[in-house]
Amino acid sequence: MKKRMLMLMSVVLVFVLVFVAGCGSASTTAPTSNEKKPFVIGAVFDITGPASSLGIPEKNSAQMLVDQINKAGGINGHKVDLKILDDKSTPAEAALDIKQLIEQDHVLAVIGASTSGASMSMVPIAMDKQIPMVSAAASAAIVRPASDHKWIFKTAQPDDLVAKVVVTYLKAHNITSVAFMPVNNDFGNSGLKEFQAQAGAAGINIVTVQKFEASDTDMTAQLTKVKDAKPQAVIVWSTPPSAAYVAKSYKQLGLTMPQIQSHGIGNKSFIDVAGDAANGVIFPAGKLLAVDTLSASDPQKSVLSKYASDYQAAFPGQALSTFGGHAYDATNMVLDALKASGDNPTASSIRDQLEKISNYPGITGVFNMSPSEHNGLDTSSMVWIKIANGKWTLDQN
Amino acid sequence: MDSSSLMQYILTGLAQGGLYALIGLGFVLIYNVTGIINFVQGEFVMLGAMLAVTYERMGLPLPLVIVFAVVSVALIGAGLEVISIRPARRATPLTLIIITIGLSMAVRGIALLIWGTDPLVIPAFSGGGPIKILGGALMPQQFWILGATAVSVLGLYIFLDLTVMGKAFRACVINKMGASLMGISPRRMSTLAFALGAAVGALGGVVFAPTLASYDMGMALGVKGFVAAVLGGLTSVPGVILSGFIVGIGESFGTAFISSGYKDAISLFILLLVLLVRPQGLFGIYGGKRV
């Protein structure tokens, strides 16, 4: 009996020794293969909540890019550690998220957020902590004036630029009276402000402004008001799903004037929810949606094709969206700034590199940053897209 | 504003109100038997819409999609009652209401895990363009919503007034003690109330699915149904139907003439106003029995 106990104990002892030795060797060998410590960067996206159709492709695109870099050996031998947090589409959560990234994870730079409201709430924190932040959202106010936004950059086309594209289109088509329908949040209200500022100078009369909420599902009441005001065209400034319900109610009321939507509908979710009511809608967007019909001489052609094929290989069955492109550009810029900063990058070295970006072909456009310009896109980054038979097509008119 | 615009606001309000009435009906059914305000009601609507999307994607024909979604949610409703309300049936109504709030959060969380965050839709039940009525326009799907409300009211009438089980159900509503002395199990009737309430809510979700199916849609719709139910006096079927339409039309005019941002405020304002004048609701019987 005693003998057997002894044997059992020695067997257990051997197992324990082998296990400990195994652990020991594993833990000592791991660091030697990768001595350099990883670079930590953070990202805040609207992964759940009403703006999730923006946030999910953004999260995927950022993660895909970082995985590619790490697979290729990292940056100068340093792996990149991307910490992604979800702000649940609310500005309050976005502010908490960026605080956590800076204070607990000690990130070198922050990417995000997806929407203007969430980004705006992160700006004062990034400024205060002096951490570079690259937003993927639209509102021009996120980075303007650049003198007050030393640490803030953004990749999406700003709404004043899009407003300019829309005004140019209206003038070319001799449209002088329009109805404007913004979603009642930072994106819509900022679009309204920029459009009002430019329409007056161009001799375009806004006959009625009809707001709706991001959570509304029926816009017939607002569109009836629009119908009574008899505009030549209707401009909608929103994101799906609410933008799609405008299109649905538009069809219900049988309105026939041109329906111009904003760059906010550049994802498949708009067509999915609006169904055949999406047909006939035109909107300005980045070139990604028309990548197949782009001429080979376009400076963005190669980067667009690579992104499109990489994304569809990594996330089969998921449609491309311009929003994913915004995050792809933001992540790419931060990674390039890290590459240019050597072995000891700091928040301020990354910031300085970001500001030096010039003639940089991205998904959203060709970027030219400067101390006075922290977005760096011009109207050449946008094309007109028309939805026909549930598909995006380049609108040459 | 001309008469066709006026007509459009009324029609939009009626179509939306039909959905609110349907959701409110679920509140009334469950409140009558159990005395609980069931805050899972909105989630039943969400589950109905989500399951309709799932069954539709499986390739089932429309009638089966409707039946399966409604029956599945009725079973879920009964199941929730058995596992969470029944064990706590001796607790105060307030505790039970808090339990339903917790349940609604759990259901929403599980739906998020199953279906993700993207808004989903199914094709409209019948094709074709808008139908014109006196200058206003409604989509065919909105008639389906109104039809579903009518069918639910008719179905409940037949069940409650013409079947033995329905009579037992009503007996429980009128006098629980008396009913149990007659051999009717109030416990079983409570489960039945949850199943019926869930089925009615799910039907609302199914007919709304061509507009929207999203994991987080339940809360907002649930609040509207709740307002309709309280406005109607919490116990009256005709009351909740009429109140649903009042809330819908109030919202539609409020959107047109004030702002859609005040939509929720408008329906709650209507509720406050009515409760100040008639604390028992439009159709409630003050201090009377629950029928």
Short mmCIF file of C-alpha atoms in Angstrom, two decimals, chain B:
data_model
loop_
_atom_site.label_atom_id
_atom_site.label_comp_id
_atom_site.label_asym_id
_atom_site.label_seq_id
_atom_site.Cartn_x
_atom_site.Cartn_y
_atom_site.Cartn_z
CA MET B 1 -51.80 73.13 -46.52
CA ASP B 2 -54.32 71.52 -48.84
CA SER B 3 -56.65 68.65 -48.14
CA SER B 4 -54.40 66.03 -49.75
CA SER B 5 -51.57 66.92 -47.33
CA LEU B 6 -54.00 66.70 -44.42
CA MET B 7 -55.12 63.29 -45.68
CA GLN B 8 -51.49 62.14 -45.90
CA TYR B 9 -50.81 63.06 -42.26
CA ILE B 10 -53.93 61.18 -41.18
CA LEU B 11 -53.06 58.09 -43.23
CA THR B 12 -49.45 58.04 -42.02
CA GLY B 13 -50.74 58.34 -38.46
CA LEU B 14 -53.29 55.56 -38.94
CA ALA B 15 -50.71 53.15 -40.36
CA GLN B 16 -48.26 53.81 -37.54
CA GLY B 17 -51.10 53.84 -35.00
CA GLY B 18 -52.23 50.38 -36.10
CA LEU B 19 -48.85 49.02 -35.08
CA TYR B 20 -48.94 50.83 -31.73
CA ALA B 21 -52.44 49.46 -31.10
CA LEU B 22 -51.24 45.93 -31.80
CA ILE B 23 -48.34 46.30 -29.37
CA GLY B 24 -50.60 47.95 -26.78
CA LEU B 25 -53.02 45.04 -27.08
CA GLY B 26 -50.30 42.72 -25.75
CA PHE B 27 -49.85 44.93 -22.69
CA VAL B 28 -53.61 44.86 -22.02
CA LEU B 29 -53.92 41.07 -22.35
CA ILE B 30 -51.13 40.42 -19.88
CA TYR B 31 -52.11 43.19 -17.46
CA ASN B 32 -55.69 41.99 -17.28
CA VAL B 33 -54.81 38.52 -16.09
CA THR B 34 -51.63 39.09 -14.09
CA GLY B 35 -51.66 42.76 -13.07
CA ILE B 36 -48.16 43.07 -14.52
CA ILE B 37 -47.02 45.76 -16.95
CA ASN B 38 -44.93 43.53 -19.16
CA PHE B 39 -41.91 45.44 -20.43
CA VAL B 40 -40.79 42.47 -22.54
CA GLN B 41 -43.67 43.34 -24.90
CA GLY B 42 -41.46 45.47 -27.16
CA GLU B 43 -38.93 42.62 -27.38
CA PHE B 44 -41.69 40.24 -28.51
CA VAL B 45 -42.22 42.61 -31.44
CA MET B 46 -38.49 42.56 -32.15
CA LEU B 47 -38.35 38.75 -31.95
CA GLY B 48 -41.32 38.50 -34.34
CA ALA B 49 -39.54 40.70 -36.89
CA MET B 50 -36.18 38.95 -36.47
CA LEU B 51 -37.61 35.44 -36.72
CA ALA B 52 -39.57 36.51 -39.81
CA VAL B 53 -36.24 37.51 -41.39
CA THR B 54 -34.67 34.19 -40.38
CA TYR B 55 -37.56 32.06 -41.69
CA GLU B 56 -37.77 34.13 -44.88
CA ARG B 57 -34.05 33.56 -45.52
CA MET B 58 -34.61 29.83 -45.04
CA GLY B 59 -36.82 30.06 -48.11
CA LEU B 60 -40.18 29.41 -46.46
CA PRO B 61 -43.29 30.78 -48.21
CA LEU B 62 -44.84 33.91 -46.67
CA PRO B 63 -47.83 32.29 -44.89
CA LEU B 64 -45.49 29.83 -43.13
CA VAL B 65 -43.09 32.67 -42.24
CA ILE B 66 -45.94 34.51 -40.52
CA VAL B 67 -47.31 31.45 -38.71
CA PHE B 68 -43.91 30.12 -37.62
CA ALA B 69 -42.72 33.50 -36.35
CA VAL B 70 -45.90 34.11 -34.36
CA VAL B 71 -45.99 30.60 -32.89
CA SER B 72 -42.27 30.64 -32.01
CA VAL B 73 -42.61 33.92 -30.16
CA ALA B 74 -45.76 32.72 -28.37
CA LEU B 75 -43.79 29.71 -27.13
CA ILE B 76 -40.91 31.98 -26.08
CA GLY B 77 -43.41 34.20 -24.23
CA ALA B 78 -44.93 31.24 -22.41
CA GLY B 79 -41.45 29.89 -21.63
CA LEU B 80 -40.32 33.19 -20.16
CA GLU B 81 -43.42 33.29 -17.97
CA VAL B 82 -42.77 29.79 -16.66
CA ILE B 83 -39.09 30.32 -15.85
CA SER B 84 -39.22 33.86 -14.50
CA ILE B 85 -42.69 35.08 -13.53
CA ARG B 86 -44.19 31.88 -12.11
CA PRO B 87 -41.47 31.21 -9.50
CA ALA B 88 -41.91 34.80 -8.26
CA ARG B 89 -45.70 34.90 -8.41
CA ARG B 90 -46.02 35.68 -4.71
CA ALA B 91 -43.93 38.83 -5.10
CA THR B 92 -45.55 42.26 -5.44
CA PRO B 93 -46.51 43.48 -8.93
CA LEU B 94 -43.69 46.03 -8.69
CA THR B 95 -41.12 43.25 -8.28
CA LEU B 96 -42.65 41.37 -11.19
CA ILE B 97 -42.49 44.48 -13.38
CA ILE B 98 -38.82 44.88 -12.50
CA ILE B 99 -38.31 41.24 -13.49
CA THR B 100 -39.82 41.98 -16.91
CA ILE B 101 -37.45 44.94 -17.37
CA GLY B 102 -34.53 42.65 -16.66
CA LEU B 103 -35.91 40.03 -19.05
CA SER B 104 -36.24 42.61 -21.82
CA MET B 105 -32.56 43.53 -21.48
CA ALA B 106 -31.58 39.87 -21.58
CA VAL B 107 -33.70 39.19 -24.67
CA ARG B 108 -32.21 42.22 -26.45
CA GLY B 109 -28.69 41.08 -25.59
CA ILE B 110 -29.30 37.58 -26.88
CA ALA B 111 -30.82 38.98 -30.10
CA LEU B 112 -27.70 41.09 -30.58
CA LEU B 113 -25.55 37.98 -30.33
CA ILE B 114 -27.74 35.97 -32.73
CA TRP B 115 -28.59 38.52 -35.43
CA GLY B 116 -25.85 41.16 -35.12
CA THR B 117 -26.34 44.88 -35.38
CA ASP B 118 -27.23 45.48 -39.04
CA PRO B 119 -30.80 46.57 -39.75
CA LEU B 120 -32.49 43.77 -41.74
CA VAL B 121 -35.60 43.69 -43.90
CA ILE B 122 -37.72 41.15 -45.76
CA PRO B 123 -39.50 41.90 -49.05
CA ALA B 124 -42.92 43.58 -48.78
CA PHE B 125 -45.75 41.01 -48.51
CA SER B 126 -47.37 42.22 -51.72
CA GLY B 127 -45.78 44.18 -54.52
CA GLY B 128 -47.11 47.17 -56.34
CA GLY B 129 -46.91 50.88 -55.88
CA PRO B 130 -48.58 53.17 -53.39
CA ILE B 131 -52.39 53.15 -53.14
CA LYS B 132 -54.05 56.57 -53.33
CA ILE B 133 -56.86 57.50 -50.97
CA LEU B 134 -58.38 61.00 -51.25
CA GLY B 135 -55.06 62.49 -52.30
CA GLY B 136 -52.98 60.68 -49.66
CA ALA B 137 -50.90 57.58 -50.34
CA LEU B 138 -50.24 54.37 -48.40
CA MET B 139 -47.97 51.46 -49.28
CA PRO B 140 -49.63 48.03 -49.53
CA GLN B 141 -47.56 46.89 -46.54
CA GLN B 142 -49.28 49.49 -44.36
CA PHE B 143 -52.61 47.85 -45.16
CA TRP B 144 -51.11 44.59 -43.94
CA ILE B 145 -50.36 46.31 -40.62
CA LEU B 146 -53.94 47.58 -40.34
CA GLY B 147 -55.20 44.15 -41.41
CA ALA B 148 -53.09 42.44 -38.75
CA THR B 149 -54.61 44.71 -36.11
CA ALA B 150 -58.12 43.88 -37.31
CA VAL B 151 -57.40 40.14 -37.44
CA SER B 152 -55.94 40.20 -33.91
CA VAL B 153 -58.97 41.97 -32.46
CA LEU B 154 -61.36 39.64 -34.26
CA GLY B 155 -59.35 36.56 -33.26
CA LEU B 156 -59.27 37.62 -29.62
CA TYR B 157 -63.00 38.31 -29.67
CA ILE B 158 -63.71 34.82 -31.02
CA PHE B 159 -61.34 33.20 -28.55
CA LEU B 160 -62.49 35.10 -25.45
CA ASP B 161 -66.22 35.10 -26.13
CA LEU B 162 -66.87 31.88 -27.98
CA THR B 163 -64.51 29.24 -26.58
CA VAL B 164 -64.52 27.52 -23.20
CA MET B 165 -60.85 28.27 -22.64
CA GLY B 166 -61.50 31.90 -23.49
CA LYS B 167 -64.31 31.98 -20.95
CA ALA B 168 -61.98 30.51 -18.34
CA PHE B 169 -59.47 33.20 -19.26
CA ARG B 170 -62.08 35.90 -18.75
CA ALA B 171 -63.20 34.38 -15.48
CA CYS B 172 -59.65 34.82 -14.21
CA VAL B 173 -59.74 38.45 -15.27
CA ILE B 174 -63.00 39.11 -13.44
CA ASN B 175 -62.32 37.22 -10.23
CA LYS B 176 -59.21 35.16 -9.71
CA MET B 177 -60.38 33.59 -6.45
CA GLY B 178 -63.78 32.74 -7.83
CA ALA B 179 -62.23 31.26 -10.93
CA SER B 180 -59.86 29.03 -9.00
CA LEU B 181 -62.80 27.80 -6.87
CA MET B 182 -64.41 26.74 -10.14
CA GLY B 183 -61.37 24.64 -10.97
CA ILE B 184 -59.68 27.12 -13.31
CA SER B 185 -55.93 27.41 -12.76
CA PRO B 186 -54.94 31.09 -12.64
CA ARG B 187 -51.35 29.95 -13.02
CA ARG B 188 -52.07 28.31 -16.35
CA MET B 189 -54.07 31.36 -17.42
CA SER B 190 -51.09 33.60 -16.62
CA THR B 191 -48.93 31.51 -18.95
CA LEU B 192 -51.64 31.67 -21.59
CA ALA B 193 -51.80 35.45 -21.23
CA PHE B 194 -48.06 35.71 -21.87
CA ALA B 195 -48.33 33.41 -24.89
CA LEU B 196 -51.20 35.46 -26.34
CA GLY B 197 -49.50 38.78 -25.59
CA ALA B 198 -46.30 37.54 -27.20
CA ALA B 199 -48.19 36.26 -30.26
CA VAL B 200 -49.95 39.59 -30.80
CA GLY B 201 -46.68 41.48 -30.38
CA ALA B 202 -44.90 39.10 -32.75
CA LEU B 203 -47.58 39.59 -35.40
CA GLY B 204 -46.88 43.33 -35.17
CA GLY B 205 -43.19 42.61 -35.62
CA VAL B 206 -43.77 40.34 -38.64
CA VAL B 207 -45.87 42.88 -40.55
CA PHE B 208 -43.31 45.58 -39.66
CA ALA B 209 -40.33 43.45 -40.83
CA PRO B 210 -40.42 44.78 -44.43
CA THR B 211 -39.71 48.18 -42.87
CA LEU B 212 -37.23 47.23 -40.18
CA ALA B 213 -35.96 44.29 -38.18
CA SER B 214 -33.22 45.25 -35.76
CA TYR B 215 -32.17 43.94 -32.36
CA ASP B 216 -32.75 47.33 -30.72
CA MET B 217 -36.14 48.20 -32.23
CA GLY B 218 -38.18 46.74 -29.34
CA MET B 219 -37.66 49.40 -26.72
CA ALA B 220 -38.98 52.38 -28.75
CA LEU B 221 -41.99 50.43 -30.07
CA GLY B 222 -42.68 49.02 -26.61
CA VAL B 223 -42.90 52.51 -25.14
CA LYS B 224 -45.41 53.55 -27.81
CA GLY B 225 -47.52 50.46 -27.17
CA PHE B 226 -47.34 51.15 -23.44
CA VAL B 227 -48.57 54.72 -23.96
CA ALA B 228 -51.45 53.42 -26.08
CA ALA B 229 -52.33 50.84 -23.42
CA VAL B 230 -52.30 53.31 -20.52
CA LEU B 231 -54.14 55.94 -22.53
CA GLY B 232 -56.86 53.40 -23.21
CA GLY B 233 -57.15 52.59 -19.52
CA LEU B 234 -54.91 49.46 -19.47
CA THR B 235 -57.87 47.08 -19.40
CA SER B 236 -60.01 47.87 -22.40
CA VAL B 237 -59.47 46.32 -25.85
CA PRO B 238 -61.43 48.98 -27.81
CA GLY B 239 -59.66 51.59 -25.65
CA VAL B 240 -56.17 50.45 -26.59
CA ILE B 241 -57.02 50.23 -30.29
CA LEU B 242 -58.44 53.75 -30.39
CA SER B 243 -55.57 55.07 -28.27
CA GLY B 244 -53.03 53.52 -30.63
CA PHE B 245 -54.54 55.49 -33.49
CA ILE B 246 -54.64 58.67 -31.40
CA VAL B 247 -50.92 58.33 -30.60
CA GLY B 248 -50.07 57.58 -34.25
CA ILE B 249 -51.99 60.53 -35.64
CA GLY B 250 -50.71 62.83 -32.88
CA GLU B 251 -47.15 61.85 -33.83
CA SER B 252 -47.74 62.36 -37.52
CA PHE B 253 -49.13 65.87 -37.07
CA GLY B 254 -46.46 66.65 -34.48
CA THR B 255 -43.76 65.63 -36.96
CA ALA B 256 -45.27 67.83 -39.67
CA PHE B 257 -45.95 70.93 -37.60
CA ILE B 258 -43.45 70.83 -34.72
CA SER B 259 -40.51 68.45 -35.25
CA SER B 260 -39.99 64.72 -35.45
CA GLY B 261 -37.51 65.16 -32.59
CA TYR B 262 -40.47 65.75 -30.28
CA LYS B 263 -42.33 62.65 -31.46
CA ASP B 264 -41.83 60.73 -28.21
CA ALA B 265 -42.48 63.86 -26.18
CA ILE B 266 -45.76 64.39 -28.04
CA SER B 267 -47.11 60.92 -27.29
CA LEU B 268 -46.09 61.21 -23.64
CA PHE B 269 -47.64 64.69 -23.49
CA ILE B 270 -50.94 63.33 -24.80
CA LEU B 271 -50.73 60.64 -22.13
CA LEU B 272 -50.07 63.15 -19.32
CA LEU B 273 -52.85 65.41 -20.47
CA VAL B 274 -55.40 62.60 -20.56
CA LEU B 275 -54.28 61.18 -17.22
CA LEU B 276 -54.65 64.61 -15.58
CA VAL B 277 -58.26 64.86 -16.71
CA ARG B 278 -59.16 61.17 -16.57
CA PRO B 279 -56.73 59.30 -14.29
CA GLN B 280 -58.39 56.02 -15.26
CA GLY B 281 -57.55 56.51 -18.94
CA LEU B 282 -59.95 57.12 -21.79
CA PHE B 283 -61.83 53.85 -21.36
CA GLY B 284 -60.86 52.70 -17.91
CA ILE B 285 -63.50 52.12 -15.27
CA TYR B 286 -62.35 53.93 -12.15
CA GLY B 287 -61.83 51.46 -9.36
CA GLY B 288 -63.90 48.95 -11.26
CA LYS B 289 -63.02 45.43 -12.17
CA ARG B 290 -60.60 44.61 -14.91
CA VAL B 291 -62.40 43.43 -18.01
#
